[in-house]
CSV table of C-alpha atoms and ligand atoms in Angstrom, one decimal:
chain,number,residue,atom,x,y,z
S,1,MET,CA,-16.6,-11.4,-9.0
S,2,ASP,CA,-14.7,-11.8,-12.3
S,3,LEU,CA,-11.8,-14.2,-11.7
S,4,LYS,CA,-10.1,-13.4,-15.0
S,5,LEU,CA,-7.4,-10.7,-14.7
S,6,THR,CA,-7.7,-7.8,-17.1
S,7,GLU,CA,-4.9,-7.3,-19.6
S,8,ALA,CA,-3.6,-4.3,-17.6
S,9,GLN,CA,-3.6,-6.5,-14.4
S,10,GLN,CA,-1.7,-9.3,-16.1
S,11,LYS,CA,0.9,-6.9,-17.4
S,12,ILE,CA,1.5,-5.5,-13.9
S,13,GLN,CA,1.7,-9.1,-12.5
S,14,LEU,CA,4.3,-10.1,-15.1
S,15,GLN,CA,6.3,-6.9,-14.6
S,16,ALA,CA,6.3,-7.5,-10.8
S,17,ARG,CA,7.3,-11.1,-11.3
S,18,ALA,CA,10.1,-10.2,-13.5
S,19,PHE,CA,11.3,-7.5,-11.2
S,20,ALA,CA,11.1,-9.8,-8.2
S,21,CYS,CA,13.0,-12.7,-9.9
S,22,GLU,CA,15.6,-10.6,-11.7
S,23,ARG,CA,16.3,-7.7,-9.4
S,24,VAL,CA,15.3,-8.9,-5.9
S,25,ALA,CA,15.9,-12.7,-5.8
S,26,PRO,CA,19.7,-12.5,-6.5
S,27,LEU,CA,20.1,-10.1,-3.5
S,28,ALA,CA,17.7,-11.6,-1.0
S,29,ARG,CA,20.0,-14.0,0.8
S,30,GLU,CA,22.8,-11.4,1.1
S,31,MET,CA,20.4,-8.6,2.2
S,32,ASP,CA,19.1,-11.0,4.9
S,33,GLU,CA,22.6,-11.8,6.1
S,34,LEU,CA,23.8,-8.2,6.1
S,35,GLY,CA,20.6,-6.9,7.6
S,36,THR,CA,20.1,-4.2,5.2
S,37,MET,CA,18.6,-3.3,1.8
S,38,PRO,CA,20.4,-1.1,-0.8
S,39,LEU,CA,18.6,2.2,-1.3
S,40,SER,CA,19.3,1.7,-5.0
S,41,LEU,CA,16.8,-1.2,-4.9
S,42,ILE,CA,14.1,1.1,-3.5
S,43,GLN,CA,14.9,3.6,-6.2
S,44,GLU,CA,14.5,0.8,-8.8
S,45,LEU,CA,11.1,0.1,-7.3
S,46,ALA,CA,10.2,3.7,-7.9
S,47,ASN,CA,11.7,3.8,-11.4
S,48,THR,CA,9.7,0.8,-12.4
S,49,GLY,CA,6.6,2.6,-11.3
S,50,PHE,CA,5.7,0.4,-8.4
S,51,LEU,CA,6.1,2.9,-5.5
S,52,GLY,CA,3.5,5.2,-7.1
S,53,GLY,CA,1.5,2.3,-8.7
S,54,PRO,CA,-1.9,3.0,-7.0
S,55,LEU,CA,-1.6,6.8,-7.1
S,56,PRO,CA,-3.5,8.8,-9.8
S,57,LYS,CA,-1.5,9.8,-12.8
S,58,GLU,CA,-1.8,13.5,-11.9
S,59,TYR,CA,0.3,12.8,-8.8
S,60,GLY,CA,2.9,10.9,-10.7
S,61,GLY,CA,1.3,7.5,-10.1
S,62,GLY,CA,0.3,4.6,-12.4
S,63,GLY,CA,-3.5,4.7,-11.6
S,64,TRP,CA,-3.5,1.0,-10.7
S,65,ASP,CA,-6.6,-0.6,-9.2
S,66,ALA,CA,-6.4,-2.5,-5.9
S,67,VAL,CA,-6.2,-5.9,-7.6
S,68,SER,CA,-3.1,-4.8,-9.5
S,69,LEU,CA,-1.5,-3.6,-6.3
S,70,ALA,CA,-2.3,-6.9,-4.6
S,71,LEU,CA,-0.7,-8.7,-7.6
S,72,CYS,CA,2.5,-6.7,-7.3
S,73,TYR,CA,2.7,-7.3,-3.5
S,74,GLU,CA,2.1,-11.0,-4.1
S,75,GLU,CA,5.0,-11.3,-6.6
S,76,LEU,CA,7.4,-9.3,-4.3
S,77,GLY,CA,6.3,-11.3,-1.3
S,78,ARG,CA,7.0,-14.5,-3.1
S,79,VAL,CA,10.7,-13.5,-3.2
S,80,ASP,CA,11.4,-11.2,-0.3
S,81,SER,CA,9.1,-10.0,2.5
S,82,SER,CA,11.6,-7.2,3.5
S,83,VAL,CA,11.2,-5.6,0.1
S,84,ARG,CA,7.5,-6.1,0.0
S,85,GLY,CA,7.2,-4.7,3.5
S,86,THR,CA,9.2,-1.6,2.7
S,87,MET,CA,6.9,-0.9,-0.3
S,88,THR,CA,3.7,-1.6,1.6
S,89,VAL,CA,4.5,0.9,4.4
S,90,HIS,CA,5.7,3.5,1.9
S,91,THR,CA,2.9,3.1,-0.7
S,92,SER,CA,-0.1,1.7,1.1
S,93,LEU,CA,0.2,3.2,4.6
S,94,VAL,CA,1.7,6.5,3.7
S,95,SER,CA,1.0,7.5,0.1
S,96,GLN,CA,-2.5,6.0,-0.1
S,97,CYS,CA,-3.4,7.7,3.3
S,98,ILE,CA,-2.2,11.1,2.0
S,99,LEU,CA,-4.3,10.5,-1.1
S,100,GLN,CA,-7.3,9.7,1.1
S,101,TRP,CA,-6.9,12.3,3.8
S,102,GLY,CA,-4.5,15.0,2.5
S,103,ASN,CA,-5.6,18.4,1.3
S,104,GLU,CA,-4.6,19.5,-2.2
S,105,SER,CA,-1.5,21.3,-1.1
S,106,GLN,CA,-0.2,18.2,0.8
S,107,LYS,CA,-1.0,15.9,-2.1
S,108,ARG,CA,0.9,18.2,-4.5
S,109,GLU,CA,3.8,18.6,-2.1
S,110,TYR,CA,4.4,14.9,-1.2
S,111,LEU,CA,2.7,12.4,-3.6
S,112,SER,CA,4.8,12.7,-6.7
S,113,GLN,CA,8.0,12.8,-4.6
S,114,LEU,CA,6.9,9.6,-2.9
S,115,ALA,CA,6.0,8.0,-6.2
S,116,ARG,CA,9.5,8.9,-7.6
S,117,GLY,CA,11.2,7.6,-4.5
S,118,GLU,CA,12.7,11.0,-3.8
S,119,MET,CA,11.1,10.7,-0.5
S,120,ILE,CA,10.6,7.5,1.5
S,121,GLY,CA,7.7,7.4,3.9
S,122,CYS,CA,7.2,5.7,7.3
S,123,CYS,CA,4.2,5.4,9.6
S,124,CYS,CA,4.7,6.1,13.3
S,125,LEU,CA,1.9,4.5,15.3
S,126,THR,CA,3.2,1.8,17.7
S,127,GLU,CA,4.7,2.8,21.1
S,128,PRO,CA,6.3,0.9,23.9
S,129,ASN,CA,3.0,0.9,25.8
S,130,ALA,CA,0.6,1.0,22.9
S,131,GLY,CA,0.6,-1.7,20.3
S,132,SER,CA,-2.6,-3.5,19.5
S,133,ASP,CA,-4.4,-0.8,21.6
S,134,ALA,CA,-3.2,2.1,19.5
S,135,ALA,CA,-5.8,4.4,21.0
S,136,SER,CA,-3.9,4.3,24.3
S,137,MET,CA,-0.9,6.0,22.8
S,138,GLU,CA,1.1,8.3,25.1
S,139,THR,CA,2.7,10.6,22.5
S,140,THR,CA,1.2,14.0,23.0
S,141,ALA,CA,0.7,17.0,20.6
S,142,ALA,CA,0.2,20.2,22.7
S,143,ARG,CA,-1.3,23.2,20.9
S,144,ASP,CA,1.0,26.2,21.1
S,145,GLY,CA,-0.3,29.2,19.0
S,146,GLU,CA,-0.4,28.1,15.4
S,147,ASP,CA,1.9,25.1,16.1
S,148,TYR,CA,1.8,21.7,17.8
S,149,VAL,CA,4.6,20.5,20.0
S,150,ILE,CA,5.0,16.7,19.9
S,151,ASN,CA,6.6,14.6,22.6
S,152,GLY,CA,6.8,10.9,22.9
S,153,GLU,CA,8.3,7.8,21.3
S,154,LYS,CA,7.5,5.2,18.7
S,155,ILE,CA,9.0,1.7,18.1
S,156,TRP,CA,9.3,-0.8,15.3
S,157,ILE,CA,8.9,1.8,12.7
S,158,THR,CA,9.5,0.3,9.3
S,159,ASN,CA,11.6,2.6,7.1
S,160,GLY,CA,12.0,4.8,10.1
S,161,GLY,CA,15.7,5.2,9.8
S,162,ILE,CA,15.7,6.0,6.1
S,163,ALA,CA,12.5,8.0,5.6
S,164,GLN,CA,12.3,11.6,4.7
S,165,LEU,CA,8.6,11.8,5.6
S,166,ALA,CA,6.9,10.5,8.7
S,167,MET,CA,3.2,10.1,9.3
S,168,VAL,CA,3.0,10.6,13.0
S,169,PHE,CA,0.1,10.0,15.4
S,170,ALA,CA,-0.1,11.9,18.7
S,171,ASN,CA,-2.9,12.7,21.1
S,172,ALA,CA,-3.8,16.4,21.5
S,173,ASP,CA,-6.3,15.7,24.3
S,174,PRO,CA,-5.9,12.4,26.1
S,175,SER,CA,-9.1,13.1,28.1
S,176,LEU,CA,-11.0,12.5,24.8
S,177,LYS,CA,-9.2,9.2,24.3
S,178,HIS,CA,-9.1,8.2,20.6
S,179,LYS,CA,-11.0,11.3,19.6
S,180,GLY,CA,-8.1,13.4,20.7
S,181,ILE,CA,-5.6,11.7,18.3
S,182,CYS,CA,-4.2,13.7,15.4
S,183,ALA,CA,-2.2,12.7,12.4
S,184,PHE,CA,0.7,14.8,11.2
S,185,LEU,CA,3.0,14.8,8.1
S,186,VAL,CA,6.5,15.5,9.4
S,187,PRO,CA,9.7,15.8,7.4
S,188,THR,CA,12.2,13.8,9.3
S,189,ASP,CA,14.8,16.6,9.4
S,190,THR,CA,12.4,18.5,11.7
S,191,PRO,CA,14.3,19.5,14.9
S,192,GLY,CA,13.4,17.2,17.8
S,193,PHE,CA,12.9,14.1,15.5
S,194,ARG,CA,15.5,11.6,16.7
S,195,ARG,CA,15.9,8.0,15.5
S,196,GLU,CA,18.0,5.0,16.0
S,197,LYS,CA,17.9,1.4,14.9
S,198,MET,CA,15.7,-1.0,17.0
S,199,PRO,CA,17.8,-2.9,19.5
S,200,GLY,CA,18.3,-6.6,19.1
S,201,LYS,CA,18.4,-8.9,16.0
S,202,GLU,CA,15.1,-9.5,14.4
S,203,LEU,CA,13.7,-13.0,13.7
S,204,GLY,CA,12.8,-12.0,10.1
S,205,HIS,CA,12.5,-9.0,7.8
S,206,ARG,CA,16.2,-8.6,8.5
S,207,ALA,CA,16.8,-6.4,5.5
S,208,SER,CA,14.0,-4.0,6.5
S,209,ASP,CA,14.8,-0.9,8.4
S,210,HIS,CA,13.1,-0.8,11.8
S,211,ALA,CA,13.6,2.3,14.0
S,212,HIS,CA,13.0,3.6,17.5
S,213,ILE,CA,11.9,7.2,17.1
S,214,VAL,CA,11.8,9.9,19.8
S,215,PHE,CA,10.0,13.2,19.5
S,216,ASP,CA,11.6,15.7,21.8
S,217,ASN,CA,9.7,19.0,21.8
S,218,MET,CA,9.2,18.6,18.0
S,219,ARG,CA,7.4,21.7,16.8
S,220,VAL,CA,5.2,21.3,13.7
S,221,PRO,CA,2.9,23.8,12.1
S,222,LYS,CA,-0.9,23.4,12.0
S,223,SER,CA,-0.6,22.8,8.3
S,224,ALA,CA,1.1,19.5,9.0
S,225,LEU,CA,-2.2,18.0,10.2
S,226,LEU,CA,-3.3,15.1,8.0
S,227,GLY,CA,-7.1,15.2,8.2
S,228,ALA,CA,-8.8,17.4,10.7
S,229,HIS,CA,-7.8,17.9,14.3
S,230,GLY,CA,-9.1,14.8,16.2
S,231,GLU,CA,-9.4,12.7,13.1
S,232,GLY,CA,-6.1,10.9,13.6
S,233,PHE,CA,-7.5,7.6,14.8
S,234,LYS,CA,-9.7,7.4,11.7
S,235,VAL,CA,-6.6,8.1,9.6
S,236,ALA,CA,-4.7,5.4,11.4
S,237,MET,CA,-7.5,2.8,10.9
S,238,SER,CA,-7.7,3.7,7.2
S,239,ALA,CA,-3.9,3.3,6.9
S,240,LEU,CA,-4.2,-0.2,8.4
S,241,ASP,CA,-7.1,-1.0,6.0
S,242,HIS,CA,-4.8,-0.1,3.1
S,243,GLY,CA,-1.8,-1.9,4.6
S,244,ARG,CA,-3.6,-5.1,5.6
S,245,LEU,CA,-4.4,-5.9,2.0
S,246,GLY,CA,-0.8,-5.5,1.2
S,247,VAL,CA,0.2,-7.8,4.0
S,248,ALA,CA,-2.4,-10.4,3.0
S,249,ALA,CA,-1.1,-10.3,-0.6
S,250,GLY,CA,2.5,-10.5,0.6
S,251,ALA,CA,1.6,-13.6,2.8
S,252,LEU,CA,0.0,-15.2,-0.2
S,253,GLY,CA,3.3,-14.7,-2.0
S,254,VAL,CA,5.2,-16.4,0.8
S,255,GLY,CA,2.8,-19.3,0.8
S,256,GLN,CA,3.1,-19.7,-2.9
S,257,ALA,CA,6.9,-19.6,-2.7
S,258,CYS,CA,6.9,-22.3,0.0
S,259,LEU,CA,4.7,-24.5,-2.3
S,260,ASP,CA,6.9,-23.9,-5.3
S,261,ALA,CA,10.1,-24.8,-3.3
S,262,CYS,CA,8.5,-27.9,-1.9
S,263,VAL,CA,7.2,-29.2,-5.3
S,264,GLU,CA,10.7,-28.7,-6.8
S,265,PHE,CA,12.3,-30.4,-3.8
S,266,ALA,CA,9.8,-33.3,-3.7
S,267,LYS,CA,10.5,-34.0,-7.4
S,268,THR,CA,14.3,-34.0,-7.1
S,269,ARG,CA,15.2,-35.2,-3.6
S,270,ARG,CA,15.5,-39.0,-3.6
S,271,GLN,CA,15.4,-41.3,-0.5
S,272,PHE,CA,14.6,-45.0,-0.2
S,273,GLY,CA,15.4,-45.3,-3.9
S,274,GLN,CA,12.7,-42.9,-5.2
S,275,ARG,CA,11.8,-39.2,-5.2
S,276,ILE,CA,10.3,-38.1,-1.9
S,277,GLY,CA,7.2,-36.8,-3.8
S,278,ASN,CA,6.2,-40.5,-4.2
S,279,PHE,CA,5.5,-40.8,-0.5
S,280,GLU,CA,1.9,-40.3,0.5
S,281,MET,CA,2.7,-38.2,3.5
S,282,ILE,CA,4.6,-35.7,1.3
S,283,GLN,CA,1.8,-35.7,-1.2
S,284,SER,CA,-0.7,-35.0,1.5
S,285,THR,CA,1.4,-32.0,2.7
S,286,LEU,CA,1.6,-30.6,-0.8
S,287,ALA,CA,-2.1,-31.0,-1.4
S,288,ASP,CA,-3.0,-29.3,1.9
S,289,MET,CA,-0.6,-26.4,1.1
S,290,ALA,CA,-2.0,-26.0,-2.4
S,291,ALA,CA,-5.6,-25.9,-1.1
S,292,ASP,CA,-4.6,-23.4,1.6
S,293,ILE,CA,-2.9,-21.1,-1.0
S,294,ASP,CA,-5.7,-21.3,-3.5
S,295,ALA,CA,-8.2,-20.3,-0.7
S,296,ALA,CA,-5.9,-17.5,0.4
S,297,ARG,CA,-5.6,-16.2,-3.2
S,298,MET,CA,-9.4,-16.1,-3.6
S,299,LEU,CA,-9.8,-14.2,-0.3
S,300,VAL,CA,-7.0,-11.7,-1.1
S,301,TYR,CA,-8.4,-11.1,-4.6
S,302,ARG,CA,-11.9,-10.7,-3.3
S,303,ALA,CA,-10.9,-8.1,-0.8
S,304,ALA,CA,-9.0,-6.2,-3.5
S,305,TRP,CA,-11.9,-6.5,-6.0
S,306,LEU,CA,-14.4,-5.2,-3.4
S,307,LYS,CA,-12.2,-2.2,-2.8
S,308,ASP,CA,-12.2,-1.6,-6.6
S,309,GLN,CA,-16.0,-1.7,-6.5
S,310,GLY,CA,-15.9,1.1,-3.9
S,311,VAL,CA,-17.5,-1.3,-1.3
S,312,ARG,CA,-16.4,-1.1,2.3
S,313,ALA,CA,-14.3,-4.3,2.8
S,314,THR,CA,-13.0,-4.1,6.4
S,315,ARG,CA,-14.3,-7.5,7.3
S,316,GLU,CA,-13.2,-9.2,4.0
S,317,THR,CA,-9.7,-7.5,4.3
S,318,SER,CA,-9.3,-8.8,7.9
S,319,ILE,CA,-10.4,-12.3,6.8
S,320,ALA,CA,-7.9,-12.2,3.9
S,321,LYS,CA,-5.1,-11.0,6.2
S,322,LEU,CA,-5.9,-13.6,8.9
S,323,PHE,CA,-6.3,-16.6,6.5
S,324,ALA,CA,-3.4,-15.7,4.2
S,325,THR,CA,-0.9,-15.1,7.0
S,326,GLU,CA,-1.9,-18.3,8.9
S,327,ALA,CA,-1.9,-20.4,5.7
S,328,ALA,CA,1.6,-19.1,4.9
S,329,VAL,CA,2.8,-19.8,8.5
S,330,ARG,CA,1.5,-23.4,8.0
S,331,ALA,CA,3.1,-23.6,4.6
S,332,ALA,CA,6.5,-22.3,5.8
S,333,ASN,CA,6.4,-24.7,8.8
S,334,GLN,CA,5.8,-27.7,6.5
S,335,ALA,CA,8.3,-26.4,3.9
S,336,VAL,CA,11.2,-26.4,6.5
S,337,LEU,CA,10.3,-30.0,7.5
S,338,LEU,CA,9.9,-31.2,3.9
S,339,HIS,CA,13.4,-29.9,3.1
S,340,GLY,CA,14.9,-31.9,6.0
S,341,GLY,CA,18.2,-30.6,7.2
S,342,ARG,CA,18.5,-28.4,4.1
S,343,GLY,CA,15.4,-26.5,5.3
S,344,TYR,CA,17.2,-25.6,8.5
S,345,SER,CA,19.9,-23.6,6.7
S,346,ASN,CA,19.8,-20.4,4.6
S,347,GLU,CA,21.2,-22.4,1.8
S,348,PHE,CA,17.5,-22.8,0.9
S,349,PRO,CA,15.2,-19.8,1.1
S,350,VAL,CA,12.4,-21.7,3.0
S,351,GLU,CA,14.4,-21.0,6.2
S,352,ARG,CA,14.0,-17.2,5.6
S,353,TYR,CA,10.3,-17.6,4.7
S,354,TYR,CA,9.8,-19.4,8.0
S,355,ARG,CA,11.3,-16.5,9.9
S,356,ASP,CA,9.8,-13.7,7.9
S,357,ILE,CA,6.2,-14.9,7.9
S,358,LYS,CA,5.9,-14.5,11.7
S,359,GLY,CA,6.2,-10.7,11.2
S,360,LEU,CA,3.2,-10.7,8.8
S,361,GLN,CA,1.2,-12.4,11.5
S,362,ILE,CA,2.0,-9.7,13.9
S,363,TYR,CA,2.1,-6.3,12.2
S,364,GLU,CA,-0.8,-4.2,11.0
S,365,GLY,CA,-3.0,-6.0,13.6
S,366,THR,CA,-2.0,-9.4,14.9
S,367,ALA,CA,-4.0,-12.5,14.1
S,368,HIS,CA,-5.8,-12.1,17.4
S,369,ILE,CA,-6.8,-8.5,16.5
S,370,GLN,CA,-8.0,-9.6,13.0
S,371,ARG,CA,-10.3,-12.1,14.8
S,372,ILE,CA,-11.6,-9.3,17.0
S,373,VAL,CA,-12.3,-7.2,13.9
S,374,ILE,CA,-14.1,-10.0,12.2
S,375,ALA,CA,-16.1,-11.0,15.3
S,376,ARG,CA,-17.1,-7.3,15.8
S,377,GLU,CA,-18.4,-7.2,12.3
S,378,LEU,CA,-20.4,-10.3,13.0
S,379,LEU,CA,-21.8,-9.4,16.4
S,380,GLY,CA,-21.8,-5.6,16.3
S,381,ARG,CA,-21.0,-3.6,19.5
S,382,GLU,CA,-23.1,-3.7,22.6
I,401,FAD,C1,8.6,-6.5,11.5
I,401,FAD,C2,7.7,-5.4,12.1
I,401,FAD,C3,7.4,-4.2,11.5
I,401,FAD,C4,6.6,-3.3,12.1
I,401,FAD,N1,6.4,-2.1,11.4
I,401,FAD,C5,5.6,-1.1,12.1
I,401,FAD,C6,5.5,0.2,11.5
I,401,FAD,O1,6.0,0.5,10.4
I,401,FAD,N2,4.8,1.2,12.2
I,401,FAD,C7,4.2,0.9,13.4
I,401,FAD,O2,3.6,1.8,13.9
I,401,FAD,N3,4.3,-0.3,14.0
I,401,FAD,C8,5.0,-1.3,13.3
I,401,FAD,N4,5.2,-2.6,13.9
I,401,FAD,C9,4.6,-2.8,15.2
I,401,FAD,C10,3.3,-3.7,15.1
I,401,FAD,O3,2.3,-3.1,14.5
I,401,FAD,C11,3.0,-4.2,16.6
I,401,FAD,O4,4.0,-5.0,17.0
I,401,FAD,C12,1.7,-4.9,16.6
I,401,FAD,O5,0.6,-4.1,16.4
I,401,FAD,C13,1.4,-5.6,18.0
I,401,FAD,O6,1.7,-4.7,19.0
I,401,FAD,P1,2.7,-5.1,20.2
I,401,FAD,O7,3.9,-5.6,19.7
I,401,FAD,O8,2.7,-4.0,21.2
I,401,FAD,O9,1.9,-6.3,20.9
I,401,FAD,P2,0.8,-6.3,22.0
I,401,FAD,O10,-0.3,-5.4,21.6
I,401,FAD,O11,1.4,-6.0,23.3
I,401,FAD,O12,0.2,-7.8,22.0
I,401,FAD,C14,0.8,-8.8,22.7
I,401,FAD,C15,0.0,-10.1,22.5
I,401,FAD,O13,-1.3,-9.8,23.0
I,401,FAD,C16,-2.3,-10.0,22.0
I,401,FAD,N5,-3.4,-9.1,22.3
I,401,FAD,C17,-3.4,-7.8,22.5
I,401,FAD,N6,-4.7,-7.3,22.7
I,401,FAD,C18,-5.5,-8.4,22.6
I,401,FAD,C19,-6.9,-8.6,22.7
I,401,FAD,N7,-7.7,-7.5,22.9
I,401,FAD,N8,-7.4,-9.8,22.6
I,401,FAD,C20,-6.6,-10.9,22.4
I,401,FAD,N9,-5.3,-10.8,22.2
I,401,FAD,C21,-4.7,-9.6,22.4
I,401,FAD,C22,-1.6,-9.7,20.7
I,401,FAD,O14,-2.3,-10.3,19.6
I,401,FAD,C23,-0.3,-10.3,21.0
I,401,FAD,O15,-0.3,-11.7,20.7
I,401,FAD,C24,6.0,-3.6,13.3
I,401,FAD,C25,6.2,-4.8,14.0
I,401,FAD,C26,7.0,-5.7,13.4
I,401,FAD,C27,7.3,-7.0,14.1
């Protein structure tokens, strides 16, 4: 693996860093307090070429490789997980899945609109009774002539309230278990598609849009199928494979942001007549954080690099997601402590990192589920 970034990758990294610092950072605290993100910011992500980054140029994309996309997520994650999360769902789960599974007509219809931000995408998998065990979903898709009629509900759907296009998973034959699941591309103005904000106030990702969606006799044509009938579970797993790399890279960004904030604070905060960075316990914390983040970076870049070589990287992606999220949880935990009382208030962003990072440990397969994926790759199935 070549650890040196190419010129093109460095350019994307710098562009993403500049966007994150200049356009996102000034809004991050207010967005978190208000619990919303301006649509104009998502449009800016599109205008800068980020939303379509990994799509081929013929579909309005930038033709980025996986390393470039990971760099972009890392930089956005360093500043704001809500913005990074919005983009990961839109770009990695929805657009990259359409690129992988869509027929030519679906790619032509949706990809350039998604790249230009004229459409926002969401991915509807989780249900009240089917989270980690996605195959047990209860949403049904009944065949009716040339149509399917979808009934059921989904929860925690990022971008669900603002999306124009939903990737929906439903079971057309529950007796076949996961082999009955189908994936559909559904415009959100389809009759029977109802959505509302998730109840309660979230711990983190407060600027992200999370919806509870109900499908009430929602009729969609056969042409809405993404992949073949019965291939929906494979589509869902590939969506998670794309998304997990984005979450791992975003977590790396959060960990790096915690370290940056702590180094700055340790140099400037003075107690007992000296900077707190002179105390060995603070130095030990910083050193552990730096080692964790370096290791996370290697794992994230390796997973992306393998993807770019066309190698199956399910195990490496799960390892990257597991390690990077848990390293960032440790970093955020220590960062709040190291900032003392200041870390306990949103006057300093480490308080937000501490809340946000728990989300990354849960979505797109919890840390437990990543361990299951890794162990299964080690042991095989019996
Ligand atoms: C901020 C946020 C954004 C999200 N965005 C989306 C989205 O856009 N689209 C979408 O479809 N979903 C989304 N989700 C949902 C998310 O993917 C699920 O919350 C997650 O998959 C876990 O499912 P669950 O909440 O039902 O927990 P459960 O599956 O009920 O798990 C509860 C606990 O049991 C553990 N557990 C479950 N099974 C096992 C096992 N076999 N072995 C050991 N432990 C196990 C879990 O790890 C967890 O700790 C989002 C969630 C959050 C918090």
